[in-house]
Amino acid sequence: MKNKRKSLIFSSFGVLILVMLISLLSNCNVSNEIKAKSGAQLWGENCLRCHNNPSPETFSDVEWDVAVMHMRIRANLTDEEAKKIAKFLKTAN
Amino acid sequence: MKIISILSIILLFFSVNIYSQNYDNQKFEKMNNDIDSLKELIKPGKSKFLLRGYSHSGIVITDENSSFVGGSFNPIFIYKQSDRLMFESELEFELEDRNLNIGLEYANISYLLTKSLTVRFGKILLPFGIFVDRMHPAWVDKFSSKPLGVGHGGILPGSDIGIELRGASYLGSSKINYSFYVMNGPRLNEGDEEPDEAGQLHYDNFPDNNKNKAIGGRLGFLPLSNSSLEIGFSGMYGKVGSGNSQYADVASKLYAIDISYIQNLPFMQSVLDVKAQYSGVITDNANYRNYDNLVNPDAVYTFTNQNSTTFAQIALRPAMVNNKILRNFEIAGRYSDLITPEGSKWASNLNQWEFSLNYWLNWRTVFKLSYRTTEGETEHTEGAESPLGKAFFFHWAIGF
């Protein structure tokens, strides 16, 4: 019983380290095509994957800051993507 | 004389010009100062807040009756405390059997640990498949009712309390996202309270019924550089029986495969949206008391506790046509099924089709006209509980 719990904790820990390694490794590995994307393009590609594409004029700058952070977490955006999309929404609103 | 007067006019002209330039400069500087002090006044602090949410209601017409339904109001509170710290919560106010039900859909804190890793604590919508955390709000869902397998009478987990790590990274031009969590986990219905549901899993497990925590996660792959395709694999494992009962070692395995695809179709001036998910829930076999056996109160029964549910949907919206009315229409079709264990008191084998014609007033306000037909076998065949038969819906949903 105790051993089982131990192995569960160990395997959880293993997965955790794996996930962290993947994320560390892969961030050095972003292709130039992805790096070159503009905020508008990222908005056009990402923000309609779950719901209709939100129009920039919906919110003020401050509101977009909060909404984009909300979506960064919900939609698993990278730091770079979230920053570019927020900047685009705040200039196009 | 002439020269002197011409010179003095030129001089006058320049001095007026210099004066007015000075005056303009002064005015400009003052305006700048005014703007700066105004900015000081309305300068947003680091802590920012959004009160959003959605509401929906509608009318349902079945073979037997018609009724206005829904009337749900879901406020969402989002607090961005700093560039790394956020809190989100959704409440649900819903009318059910003439009573007002209030539910806490989720309430959790997120902290951005690194650029590609976020930790979340609290009650979260589980990233198990895609329906619950991505499609459940009525203004996101393209249909008037939920697919089989989700919600009341379904087998899929909704939310749970625990800790989650999530994030996303690129591998070249492909993207992966990941979530890994430790939660209270599902609770087994052992049959003493609701004998007709013995063997079912419940996901409102707090406080936890045992010491064991469920672990699970989801890995999503977005192989195309424009992120239009995502394939996800989810899994969850945990003991589900009460710690000190004969069910202490009963465990459940849950798994799901999901796919999402969004594509612009220039030749149809439309956007195509495809989403599908297959999920399985397998619980260890156990003996449950047979309360129907009045002769022998100790009689037990058992069954192979395997469940599965699928949904697959497709939607088409001519979003790129010039006609302002036409481009707001959308057609959508969805198949879903649910298989629960034969031999249990909640055995069913159902399949359902739903078709919807939607009109989008804006990106988060929609009118849905839907037709749904459900066939198959189920223990709950009578009254409002029965999912069988045909139904028409006219629903509206607004996100705000």
Coordinates of N, CA and C in Angstrom, one line a residue, chain B residues 26 32 154 168 213 216 270 294 349 358 381 399:
Chain B
Q26 N 4.1 77.0 -26.0 CA 3.7 77.1 -24.6 C 2.4 76.3 -24.4
N32 N 0.6 69.0 -22.9 CA 1.4 67.8 -22.6 C 1.3 67.6 -21.1
G154 N -24.4 11.8 -17.4 CA -23.2 11.5 -18.3 C -22.1 10.8 -17.5
A168 N 2.7 25.5 -22.7 CA 2.8 25.2 -24.1 C 4.2 25.5 -24.6
K213 N -5.2 10.2 -4.1 CA -5.5 11.3 -5.0 C -5.4 10.8 -6.5
G216 N -3.7 12.8 -13.4 CA -4.1 12.8 -14.8 C -3.5 13.9 -15.6
S270 N -16.2 30.3 -46.5 CA -16.7 29.9 -45.2 C -15.6 29.4 -44.3
L294 N -35.9 -8.8 -2.2 CA -36.6 -8.6 -0.9 C -36.4 -9.9 -0.1
N349 N -27.7 2.4 -23.8 CA -27.0 2.4 -25.0 C -27.7 3.4 -26.0
N358 N -27.9 28.5 -36.7 CA -27.5 29.5 -35.7 C -27.5 30.9 -36.4
T381 N -36.7 5.5 -18.8 CA -37.5 5.7 -20.1 C -38.7 6.5 -19.9
G399 N -22.8 36.1 -24.3 CA -21.6 36.2 -23.5 C -21.4 37.7 -23.3

